[in-house]
Tab-separated table of C-alpha atoms in Angstrom:
chain	number	residue	atom	x	y	z
A	188	MET	CA	19.495	1.337	1.962
A	189	LEU	CA	19.515	3.058	-1.430
A	190	LEU	CA	16.910	5.592	-0.359
A	191	ALA	CA	18.695	6.238	2.940
A	192	TYR	CA	21.995	7.009	1.232
A	193	LEU	CA	20.429	9.223	-1.429
A	194	SER	CA	18.323	11.196	1.057
A	195	GLN	CA	20.707	11.438	4.007
A	196	ARG	CA	24.211	11.325	2.566
A	197	LEU	CA	23.758	12.864	-0.873
A	198	GLN	CA	20.765	14.931	0.292
A	199	VAL	CA	19.057	14.743	-3.082
A	200	GLN	CA	15.335	14.749	-3.746
A	201	VAL	CA	14.282	11.189	-4.488
A	202	GLN	CA	10.803	9.937	-5.344
A	203	SER	CA	10.103	6.326	-4.450
A	204	PHE	CA	7.518	3.946	-5.870
A	205	LYS	CA	6.351	0.463	-4.883
A	206	VAL	CA	5.037	-2.177	-7.263
A	207	GLY	CA	1.858	-3.820	-6.053
A	208	PRO	CA	-0.682	-3.418	-3.251
A	209	ASP	CA	1.579	-2.601	-0.316
A	210	TYR	CA	1.148	-0.204	2.604
A	211	ILE	CA	3.983	-0.890	5.048
A	212	ASP	CA	7.028	-0.746	2.747
A	213	PRO	CA	5.869	2.668	1.453
A	214	MET	CA	5.744	3.904	5.068
A	215	PHE	CA	9.485	3.271	5.342
A	216	HIS	CA	10.077	4.941	1.984
A	217	GLN	CA	8.214	8.053	3.099
A	218	TYR	CA	9.971	8.114	6.465
A	219	VAL	CA	13.329	8.203	4.693
A	220	THR	CA	12.554	10.463	1.713
A	221	LYS	CA	9.955	12.732	3.374
A	222	ARG	CA	7.830	12.268	0.252
A	223	PRO	CA	4.773	9.985	-0.119
A	224	CYS	CA	5.660	6.728	-1.836
A	225	ARG	CA	3.387	5.904	-4.781
A	226	ASN	CA	2.011	2.433	-5.489
A	227	LEU	CA	2.233	1.263	-9.097
A	228	ASP	CA	-0.386	-1.444	-9.582
A	229	PRO	CA	-1.775	-2.155	-13.063
A	230	ILE	CA	-4.596	-4.314	-11.651
A	231	LEU	CA	-5.899	-1.988	-8.931
A	232	THR	CA	-5.610	0.884	-11.418
A	233	ASN	CA	-4.558	0.368	-15.060
A	234	ASP	CA	-1.501	0.656	-17.279
A	235	ALA	CA	-2.245	4.269	-18.179
A	236	TYR	CA	-2.597	5.324	-14.536
A	237	VAL	CA	0.700	3.633	-13.648
A	238	LYS	CA	2.495	5.602	-16.352
A	239	GLN	CA	0.752	8.854	-15.431
A	240	SER	CA	1.583	8.420	-11.749
A	241	PHE	CA	5.249	7.717	-12.395
A	242	GLU	CA	5.566	10.614	-14.819
A	243	ARG	CA	3.749	13.073	-12.535
A	244	HIS	CA	5.545	12.254	-9.303
A	245	SER	CA	9.053	11.792	-10.684
A	246	ARG	CA	8.907	15.197	-12.343
A	247	GLY	CA	11.154	17.767	-10.682
A	248	VAL	CA	13.120	15.374	-8.457
A	249	ASP	CA	16.759	14.339	-8.724
A	250	CYS	CA	16.192	10.572	-8.691
A	251	ALA	CA	13.332	8.093	-9.032
A	252	LEU	CA	13.476	4.582	-7.605
A	253	VAL	CA	10.914	1.772	-7.889
A	254	GLU	CA	10.926	-1.121	-5.417
A	255	GLY	CA	9.699	-4.332	-7.002
A	256	VAL	CA	7.490	-7.069	-5.613
A	257	MET	CA	8.185	-10.809	-5.217
A	258	GLY	CA	10.298	-12.300	-8.018
A	259	LEU	CA	10.933	-10.231	-11.124
A	260	PHE	CA	8.466	-12.114	-13.325
A	261	ASP	CA	5.975	-13.219	-10.646
A	262	GLY	CA	2.591	-11.787	-11.572
A	263	ALA	CA	-0.879	-11.902	-10.112
A	264	THR	CA	-1.847	-15.275	-11.563
A	265	GLY	CA	1.297	-17.355	-11.246
A	266	VAL	CA	1.073	-18.223	-14.947
A	267	ASP	CA	1.967	-14.814	-16.441
A	268	ASP	CA	3.696	-11.617	-15.377
A	269	ILE	CA	0.683	-9.288	-15.178
A	270	ALA	CA	1.266	-6.722	-12.408
A	271	SER	CA	4.784	-8.039	-11.818
A	272	THR	CA	7.936	-5.973	-11.461
A	273	ALA	CA	8.823	-6.915	-15.045
A	274	HIS	CA	5.434	-5.701	-16.281
A	275	VAL	CA	5.893	-2.313	-14.596
A	276	ALA	CA	9.512	-2.050	-15.779
A	277	ARG	CA	8.336	-2.525	-19.366
A	278	LEU	CA	5.528	0.021	-18.955
A	279	LEU	CA	7.888	2.650	-17.587
A	280	GLU	CA	10.873	1.678	-19.760
A	281	LEU	CA	13.081	1.362	-16.690
A	282	PRO	CA	16.285	-0.651	-16.206
A	283	VAL	CA	16.208	-3.350	-13.517
A	284	LEU	CA	18.705	-3.841	-10.719
A	285	LEU	CA	18.617	-7.569	-9.945
A	286	VAL	CA	19.220	-8.551	-6.302
A	287	ILE	CA	20.433	-12.146	-5.882
A	288	ASP	CA	20.630	-14.043	-2.601
A	289	CYS	CA	24.146	-15.497	-2.818
A	290	SER	CA	24.203	-17.223	0.580
A	291	ARG	CA	24.290	-20.683	-1.053
A	292	LEU	CA	25.756	-19.780	-4.427
A	293	SER	CA	29.105	-19.465	-6.111
A	294	ARG	CA	29.426	-20.185	-9.865
A	295	SER	CA	25.656	-20.745	-10.197
A	296	VAL	CA	25.119	-17.013	-9.741
A	297	ALA	CA	26.031	-16.557	-13.410
A	298	ALA	CA	23.428	-19.077	-14.544
A	299	ILE	CA	20.738	-17.356	-12.484
A	300	ALA	CA	21.649	-13.880	-13.719
A	301	HIS	CA	21.888	-15.078	-17.324
A	302	GLY	CA	18.483	-16.721	-17.036
A	303	TYR	CA	16.853	-13.538	-15.767
A	304	ARG	CA	18.527	-11.443	-18.461
A	305	SER	CA	17.517	-13.733	-21.336
A	306	PHE	CA	14.032	-14.756	-20.111
A	307	ASP	CA	12.389	-11.602	-21.476
A	308	PRO	CA	14.622	-9.470	-23.738
A	309	ARG	CA	12.180	-6.553	-23.329
A	310	VAL	CA	13.326	-6.192	-19.706
A	311	LYS	CA	16.746	-4.569	-19.424
A	312	ILE	CA	18.861	-5.947	-16.571
A	313	ALA	CA	21.282	-3.115	-15.822
A	314	GLY	CA	23.312	-5.003	-13.247
A	315	VAL	CA	23.186	-7.146	-10.149
A	316	VAL	CA	23.437	-6.663	-6.401
A	317	LEU	CA	25.044	-9.587	-4.631
A	318	ASN	CA	23.263	-10.092	-1.325
A	319	ARG	CA	24.380	-12.071	1.739
A	320	VAL	CA	27.988	-12.458	0.647
A	321	SER	CA	29.877	-14.275	3.419
A	322	SER	CA	33.565	-13.490	2.782
A	323	ASP	CA	36.114	-11.976	0.411
A	324	ARG	CA	36.804	-15.424	-1.032
A	325	HIS	CA	33.091	-15.976	-1.610
A	326	LEU	CA	32.905	-12.618	-3.359
A	327	GLN	CA	35.820	-13.524	-5.612
A	328	PHE	CA	34.044	-16.706	-6.769
A	329	LEU	CA	30.926	-14.675	-7.568
A	330	LYS	CA	32.852	-12.023	-9.485
A	331	GLU	CA	34.705	-14.597	-11.586
A	332	ALA	CA	31.439	-16.323	-12.464
A	333	LEU	CA	29.722	-13.084	-13.539
A	334	GLU	CA	32.675	-12.018	-15.689
A	335	SER	CA	31.731	-14.793	-18.101
A	336	ILE	CA	28.387	-13.149	-18.905
A	337	GLN	CA	29.639	-9.546	-18.658
A	338	LEU	CA	26.929	-8.366	-16.283
A	339	PRO	CA	28.084	-5.529	-14.023
A	340	ILE	CA	28.039	-5.850	-10.249
A	341	LEU	CA	26.515	-2.630	-8.908
A	342	GLY	CA	26.350	-3.583	-5.264
A	343	VAL	CA	27.676	-6.071	-2.715
A	344	LEU	CA	25.871	-6.631	0.592
A	345	ARG	CA	27.589	-8.704	3.241
A	346	ARG	CA	25.700	-10.883	5.685
A	347	ALA	CA	24.318	-8.728	8.511
A	348	ASP	CA	21.915	-10.826	10.537
A	349	ASP	CA	21.916	-8.230	13.309
A	350	LEU	CA	20.620	-5.494	11.003
A	351	THR	CA	16.910	-6.282	10.785
A	352	ILE	CA	13.518	-4.583	10.891
A	353	PRO	CA	11.013	-6.268	13.247
A	354	ASP	CA	8.005	-7.996	11.729
A	355	ARG	CA	4.764	-9.686	12.758
A	356	HIS	CA	1.748	-11.473	11.264
A	357	LEU	CA	1.166	-9.149	8.281
A	358	GLY	CA	4.772	-8.208	7.532
A	359	LEU	CA	7.031	-5.469	8.865
A	360	VAL	CA	6.067	-3.507	11.950
A	361	PRO	CA	5.020	0.004	10.790
A	362	THR	CA	7.371	2.921	11.279
A	363	ALA	CA	5.274	4.568	14.011
A	364	GLU	CA	5.832	1.582	16.301
A	365	ILE	CA	9.607	1.196	15.915
A	366	THR	CA	11.843	2.796	18.509
A	367	GLN	CA	15.280	4.047	17.449
A	368	LEU	CA	14.256	3.988	13.797
A	369	ASP	CA	16.448	7.004	13.034
A	370	GLN	CA	19.529	5.122	14.212
A	371	LEU	CA	18.585	2.150	12.031
A	372	ILE	CA	18.095	4.366	8.974
A	373	ASP	CA	21.467	5.973	9.647
A	374	LYS	CA	23.114	2.534	9.622
A	375	PHE	CA	21.425	1.771	6.301
A	376	ALA	CA	22.671	5.079	4.878
A	377	ARG	CA	26.272	4.349	5.917
A	378	LEU	CA	26.104	0.860	4.440
A	379	GLY	CA	24.520	2.200	1.275
A	380	GLU	CA	27.453	4.574	0.805
A	381	ILE	CA	30.065	1.813	0.808
A	382	CYS	CA	28.115	-1.118	-0.673
A	383	PHE	CA	27.099	0.277	-4.061
A	384	ASP	CA	28.901	1.452	-7.174
A	385	TRP	CA	27.324	4.896	-7.237
A	386	GLU	CA	29.311	6.103	-10.241
A	387	ARG	CA	27.430	3.594	-12.406
A	388	LEU	CA	24.227	3.430	-10.355
A	389	LEU	CA	23.314	7.120	-10.116
A	390	PRO	CA	22.810	7.651	-13.862
A	391	LEU	CA	20.259	4.809	-13.823
A	392	LEU	CA	18.176	6.637	-11.202
A	393	LYS	CA	17.971	9.914	-13.075
A	394	ARG	CA	15.168	10.515	-15.546
A	395	VAL	CA	16.588	11.597	-18.895
A	396	ARG	CA	13.347	11.578	-20.895
A	397	SER	CA	9.608	11.615	-20.341
A	398	LEU	CA	7.072	8.922	-21.093
A	399	ASN	CA	4.466	9.547	-23.740
A	400	VAL	CA	1.418	9.753	-21.492
A	401	THR	CA	-1.841	11.675	-21.435
A	402	THR	CA	-3.415	13.379	-18.428
A	403	GLN	CA	-7.084	12.637	-19.103
A	404	ASP	CA	-7.628	11.290	-15.566
A	405	ASP	CA	-6.491	14.618	-14.123
A	406	LYS	CA	-9.091	16.380	-16.254
A	407	LYS	CA	-11.807	13.935	-15.136
A	408	THR	CA	-10.957	14.659	-11.521
A	409	ALA	CA	-11.012	18.402	-12.081
A	410	ASP	CA	-14.361	18.225	-13.896
A	411	ALA	CA	-15.909	16.305	-10.991
A	412	THR	CA	-14.694	18.667	-8.263
A	413	CYS	CA	-17.397	19.868	-5.877
A	414	SER	CA	-18.210	23.559	-5.925
A	415	THR	CA	-18.440	23.589	-2.122
A	416	SER	CA	-16.095	21.935	0.334
A	417	LEU	CA	-16.991	19.322	2.913
A	418	ARG	CA	-15.091	17.660	5.740
A	419	ILE	CA	-14.288	13.942	5.931
A	420	ALA	CA	-12.830	12.498	9.131
A	421	VAL	CA	-10.070	9.991	8.367
A	422	ALA	CA	-8.997	7.634	11.167
A	423	ARG	CA	-5.215	7.757	11.284
A	424	ASP	CA	-3.030	6.472	14.092
A	425	ARG	CA	-1.072	3.326	14.966
A	426	ALA	CA	-4.215	1.181	14.615
A	427	PHE	CA	-5.292	2.654	11.252
A	428	SER	CA	-2.479	3.553	8.879
A	429	PHE	CA	-3.146	1.727	5.602
A	430	TYR	CA	-4.015	4.435	3.084
A	431	TYR	CA	-2.887	4.976	-0.483
A	432	PRO	CA	-1.853	8.657	-0.652
A	433	ASP	CA	-3.585	8.857	-4.033
A	434	ASN	CA	-6.946	8.005	-2.403
A	435	LEU	CA	-6.718	10.865	0.047
A	436	GLU	CA	-5.424	13.291	-2.588
A	437	ILE	CA	-8.241	12.375	-4.967
A	438	LEU	CA	-10.818	13.121	-2.253
A	439	ILE	CA	-9.137	16.479	-1.696
A	440	GLN	CA	-9.129	17.188	-5.433
A	441	LEU	CA	-12.846	16.398	-5.496
A	442	GLY	CA	-13.485	19.087	-2.895
A	443	ALA	CA	-13.103	17.320	0.452
A	444	GLU	CA	-11.170	18.637	3.419
A	445	ILE	CA	-9.438	15.714	5.147
A	446	VAL	CA	-9.498	15.887	8.943
A	447	TYR	CA	-7.358	13.287	10.696
A	448	TRP	CA	-8.337	11.906	14.083
A	449	SER	CA	-7.395	8.976	16.315
A	450	PRO	CA	-9.843	6.270	17.473
A	451	LEU	CA	-7.109	5.297	19.936
A	452	THR	CA	-6.732	8.594	21.771
A	453	ASP	CA	-9.349	11.158	20.697
A	454	PRO	CA	-12.460	11.148	22.894
A	455	ASP	CA	-14.749	12.384	20.127
A	456	LEU	CA	-15.014	12.867	16.381
A	457	PRO	CA	-13.820	16.113	14.794
A	458	GLU	CA	-16.435	18.853	14.610
A	459	ASN	CA	-18.495	19.632	11.508
A	460	ILE	CA	-17.813	16.510	9.464
A	461	GLN	CA	-19.947	14.938	6.758
A	462	GLY	CA	-18.209	11.595	6.207
A	463	LEU	CA	-16.043	8.927	7.861
A	464	TYR	CA	-13.168	6.974	6.299
A	465	PHE	CA	-11.558	4.033	8.118
A	466	GLY	CA	-8.556	2.481	6.395
A	467	GLY	CA	-6.841	-0.768	7.248
A	468	GLY	CA	-4.151	-1.334	9.809
A	469	PHE	CA	-3.690	-3.284	13.013
A	470	PRO	CA	-6.784	-2.799	15.208
A	471	GLU	CA	-6.200	-6.311	16.579
A	472	VAL	CA	-2.852	-5.203	18.046
A	473	PHE	CA	-4.476	-2.197	19.740
A	474	ALA	CA	-7.857	-3.780	20.441
A	475	GLN	CA	-7.716	-3.164	24.188
A	476	GLN	CA	-6.937	0.523	23.754
A	477	LEU	CA	-9.661	0.893	21.123
A	478	ALA	CA	-12.141	-0.823	23.436
A	479	GLU	CA	-11.177	1.375	26.379
A	480	ASN	CA	-11.819	4.550	24.358
A	481	LYS	CA	-15.561	4.090	24.736
A	482	SER	CA	-16.464	7.719	24.063
A	483	ALA	CA	-14.916	7.524	20.576
A	484	ARG	CA	-16.771	4.280	19.822
A	485	VAL	CA	-20.056	5.820	20.953
A	486	ALA	CA	-19.418	8.943	18.861
A	487	VAL	CA	-18.765	6.851	15.733
A	488	LYS	CA	-21.851	4.720	16.306
A	489	THR	CA	-24.035	7.775	16.889
A	490	ALA	CA	-22.791	9.481	13.718
A	491	ILE	CA	-23.410	6.338	11.672
A	492	GLU	CA	-26.899	5.859	13.123
A	493	GLN	CA	-27.644	9.440	12.105
A	494	GLY	CA	-26.824	8.494	8.520
A	495	MET	CA	-23.261	9.754	8.088
A	496	PRO	CA	-21.684	8.128	4.997
A	497	THR	CA	-18.891	5.805	6.113
A	498	TYR	CA	-16.301	3.966	4.054
A	499	ALA	CA	-14.296	1.239	5.835
A	500	GLU	CA	-11.650	-1.203	4.606
A	501	CYS	CA	-10.361	-4.314	6.396
A	502	GLY	CA	-9.199	-2.974	9.772
A	503	GLY	CA	-11.947	-0.374	9.529
A	504	LEU	CA	-14.492	-3.161	8.993
A	505	MET	CA	-13.152	-4.889	12.120
A	506	TYR	CA	-13.477	-1.682	14.164
A	507	LEU	CA	-17.115	-1.242	13.126
A	508	SER	CA	-17.968	-4.824	14.128
A	509	GLN	CA	-19.327	-5.959	17.482
A	510	ALA	CA	-15.965	-7.082	18.825
A	511	ILE	CA	-12.440	-8.211	17.959
A	512	VAL	CA	-11.171	-11.524	19.305
A	513	ASP	CA	-7.388	-11.276	19.318
A	514	PHE	CA	-4.743	-13.988	18.890
A	515	GLU	CA	-4.930	-14.729	22.623
A	516	GLN	CA	-8.686	-15.325	22.302
A	517	LYS	CA	-9.533	-12.219	24.310
A	518	SER	CA	-12.642	-10.355	23.153
A	519	TRP	CA	-12.702	-6.554	22.971
A	520	SER	CA	-15.823	-4.485	22.282
A	521	MET	CA	-15.826	-2.329	19.154
A	522	VAL	CA	-18.314	0.140	17.600
A	523	GLY	CA	-21.051	-2.429	16.997
A	524	VAL	CA	-22.842	-1.228	13.860
A	525	ILE	CA	-21.961	-4.452	12.003
A	526	PRO	CA	-23.625	-7.525	13.604
A	527	ALA	CA	-20.543	-9.749	13.499
A	528	THR	CA	-17.340	-10.401	15.450
A	529	ALA	CA	-13.872	-10.259	13.887
A	530	ILE	CA	-11.812	-13.255	14.985
A	531	MET	CA	-8.058	-13.429	14.440
A	532	ASP	CA	-6.957	-16.592	12.649
A	533	ALA	CA	-3.735	-18.274	11.580
A	534	ARG	CA	-5.003	-18.485	8.012
A	535	LEU	CA	-3.891	-15.702	5.676
A	536	THR	CA	-6.383	-14.424	3.104
A	537	LEU	CA	-4.404	-12.843	0.280
A	538	GLY	CA	-4.911	-11.882	-3.338
A	539	TYR	CA	-6.520	-9.697	-5.952
A	540	ARG	CA	-10.291	-9.826	-6.191
A	541	GLN	CA	-12.652	-8.766	-8.941
A	542	ALA	CA	-15.693	-7.288	-7.230
A	543	THR	CA	-19.130	-6.619	-8.628
A	544	VAL	CA	-21.226	-4.289	-6.483
A	545	LEU	CA	-24.529	-5.935	-5.560
A	546	GLN	CA	-25.929	-3.206	-3.337
A	547	SER	CA	-24.164	-0.416	-1.552
A	548	PRO	CA	-25.121	2.885	0.057
A	549	LEU	CA	-22.104	4.470	-1.612
A	550	PHE	CA	-21.531	2.816	-4.993
A	551	LYS	CA	-23.702	2.093	-8.003
A	552	THR	CA	-25.094	-1.418	-8.311
A	553	GLY	CA	-23.276	-3.365	-10.998
A	554	THR	CA	-20.044	-1.378	-10.723
A	555	ALA	CA	-17.081	-3.676	-11.442
A	556	ILE	CA	-13.867	-2.936	-9.571
A	557	TRP	CA	-10.575	-4.582	-8.664
A	558	GLY	CA	-9.402	-4.770	-5.074
A	559	HIS	CA	-6.972	-6.641	-2.877
A	560	GLU	CA	-7.373	-8.670	0.313
A	561	PHE	CA	-4.659	-9.179	2.927
A	562	HIS	CA	-5.788	-10.187	6.411
A	563	ARG	CA	-5.644	-12.849	9.101
A	564	SER	CA	-9.066	-12.283	10.564
A	565	ARG	CA	-12.524	-13.547	9.666
A	566	LEU	CA	-16.047	-12.543	10.602
A	567	ASN	CA	-18.183	-15.062	12.453
A	568	GLN	CA	-21.291	-14.129	10.453
A	569	THR	CA	-22.009	-13.945	6.742
A	570	PRO	CA	-23.582	-10.708	5.522
A	571	THR	CA	-27.338	-10.785	4.991
A	572	LYS	CA	-27.072	-7.999	2.412
A	573	PRO	CA	-23.592	-8.390	0.911
A	574	LEU	CA	-21.888	-5.551	-0.892
A	575	TYR	CA	-19.971	-7.591	-3.419
A	576	LYS	CA	-19.687	-10.727	-5.397
A	577	LEU	CA	-15.961	-11.465	-5.291
A	578	GLN	CA	-13.886	-13.568	-7.657
A	579	GLY	CA	-10.181	-14.274	-7.491
A	580	TYR	CA	-7.961	-13.350	-10.420
A	581	ASN	CA	-8.777	-15.732	-13.312
A	582	SER	CA	-11.094	-17.730	-11.031
A	583	SER	CA	-14.596	-18.940	-11.841
A	584	SER	CA	-15.642	-19.393	-8.194
A	585	SER	CA	-17.124	-16.497	-6.252
A	586	ILE	CA	-18.138	-15.524	-2.722
A	587	LEU	CA	-20.413	-12.855	-1.253
A	588	GLU	CA	-18.621	-10.298	0.924
A	589	GLY	CA	-18.972	-6.898	2.529
A	590	TRP	CA	-21.402	-5.323	4.963
A	591	GLN	CA	-23.778	-2.400	4.809
A	592	ALA	CA	-25.753	-0.736	7.546
A	593	TYR	CA	-27.220	2.770	7.506
A	594	GLN	CA	-24.852	4.578	5.067
A	595	VAL	CA	-21.891	2.287	5.795
A	596	HIS	CA	-19.857	0.515	3.126
A	597	ALA	CA	-17.497	-1.877	4.945
A	598	SER	CA	-15.434	-4.648	3.387
A	599	TYR	CA	-12.166	-6.541	3.647
A	600	LEU	CA	-11.390	-5.289	0.136
A	601	HIS	CA	-8.722	-2.596	-0.244
A	602	LEU	CA	-9.398	-0.276	-3.206
A	603	HIS	CA	-7.234	2.203	-5.092
A	604	PHE	CA	-9.354	5.145	-6.230
A	605	GLY	CA	-7.013	5.894	-9.119
A	606	GLY	CA	-8.477	2.949	-11.010
A	607	ASN	CA	-12.085	4.065	-10.677
A	608	LEU	CA	-12.934	7.702	-9.980
A	609	GLU	CA	-16.636	6.843	-9.677
A	610	ILE	CA	-15.896	5.365	-6.215
A	611	PRO	CA	-14.713	8.594	-4.521
A	612	GLN	CA	-17.182	10.628	-6.556
A	613	GLN	CA	-20.100	8.604	-5.209
A	614	PHE	CA	-18.736	8.907	-1.676
A	615	ILE	CA	-18.436	12.682	-2.024
A	616	GLN	CA	-21.996	12.941	-3.360
A	617	ARG	CA	-23.340	10.931	-0.424
A	618	CYS	CA	-21.483	13.215	1.979
A	619	LEU	CA	-22.978	16.285	0.307
A	620	LYS	CA	-26.488	14.829	0.555
A	621	PHE	CA	-25.915	14.070	4.233
A	622	ARG	CA	-24.855	17.665	4.842
A	623	GLU	CA	-27.972	18.928	3.068
A	624	SER	CA	-30.164	16.644	5.177
A	625	GLN	CA	-28.537	17.951	8.357
A	626	VAL	CA	-29.077	21.575	7.302
A	627	SER	CA	-32.726	20.997	6.437
A	628	ALA	CA	-33.488	18.847	9.505
A	629	PRO	CA	-35.685	20.571	12.153
A	630	ASN	CA	-33.947	21.526	15.392
């Protein structure tokens, strides 16, 4: 709603950010602002990268807005606020706009707001947005309660049960699948205009000073850039849409040309490519269409069997498996280079994972990285040569996960390359070696 008003009504340049490991919310941000939304995640990257990313991408725009995650102080462990909205607000020295569900509140709203404001004095609560207000009388009760703690009300949102975005098993339905999305965004923009106190809110969204950050990571990327370009085919369509923009940009900065293609509709791979990248998404929703595009599946399998370096995350892992069994228990054939079947399940696997590389065609053995899992599928076989030893955040227990075959690195783990440049660097090097082997191979 805020982004819609700023972009459509005020027509200002606004850069959005999202705390945490999220793909779908940033799609909506980008759809509205026409600028890639940037994830700010101190675990998948680090504190310095979060600050560098915010400073770099908010430079030159009119407004910068960060969407939080979960509750303000809810961190990765449940016992501290690491990687929480509060953590990122402190890192970036940003004021917080606190949204409170008032559907079952009146005077208690002041106690809740006071508790949030006093819980950590390092976090500045700039004001509150009262959500799900039912009537003028209800609003009056809320205003009178908040007067006692002198916390400004910067927005009031009335109940609007008819104004919703459709969702399914992993959250919101992505933008590419929603019809009449423009009309919905227009409604949000009109509501945003009348529901917020823009005279007091706008100054909070404008950057008045810079953070004290270094740009050493930019120099590392530049130093590692390949002298010759290569082409990496990135699967991107309604089935595969979960990509951090930073990951793709880092590959480009390292010398790769990104070529997008669709496993749903393209009959073959792009020409003259040296690597494959399959992100996450919803292959289970489009399993029938993926299965019916047999020529694309054969092309992928042939390229992999010829040794083409391939990086696959979550949905990409499922696509490279033997088959996907959907929620209706129907089985659909996939690429088949991984000797396992992906079965959809009611159980949600979710959380940060610390991964130690055991053996991988792409990454150095012993490399320690942080990733994130978020899926409702499972494989019916355990890997014989696992990629990783995985541990949950602050957990002593571990599991073996990830598959390799030929030059494939496939796992349920989502990675952010900004936290570890060695990952894309190794991938690029493998792609270069593959190109050299193809050039030197006899006809």
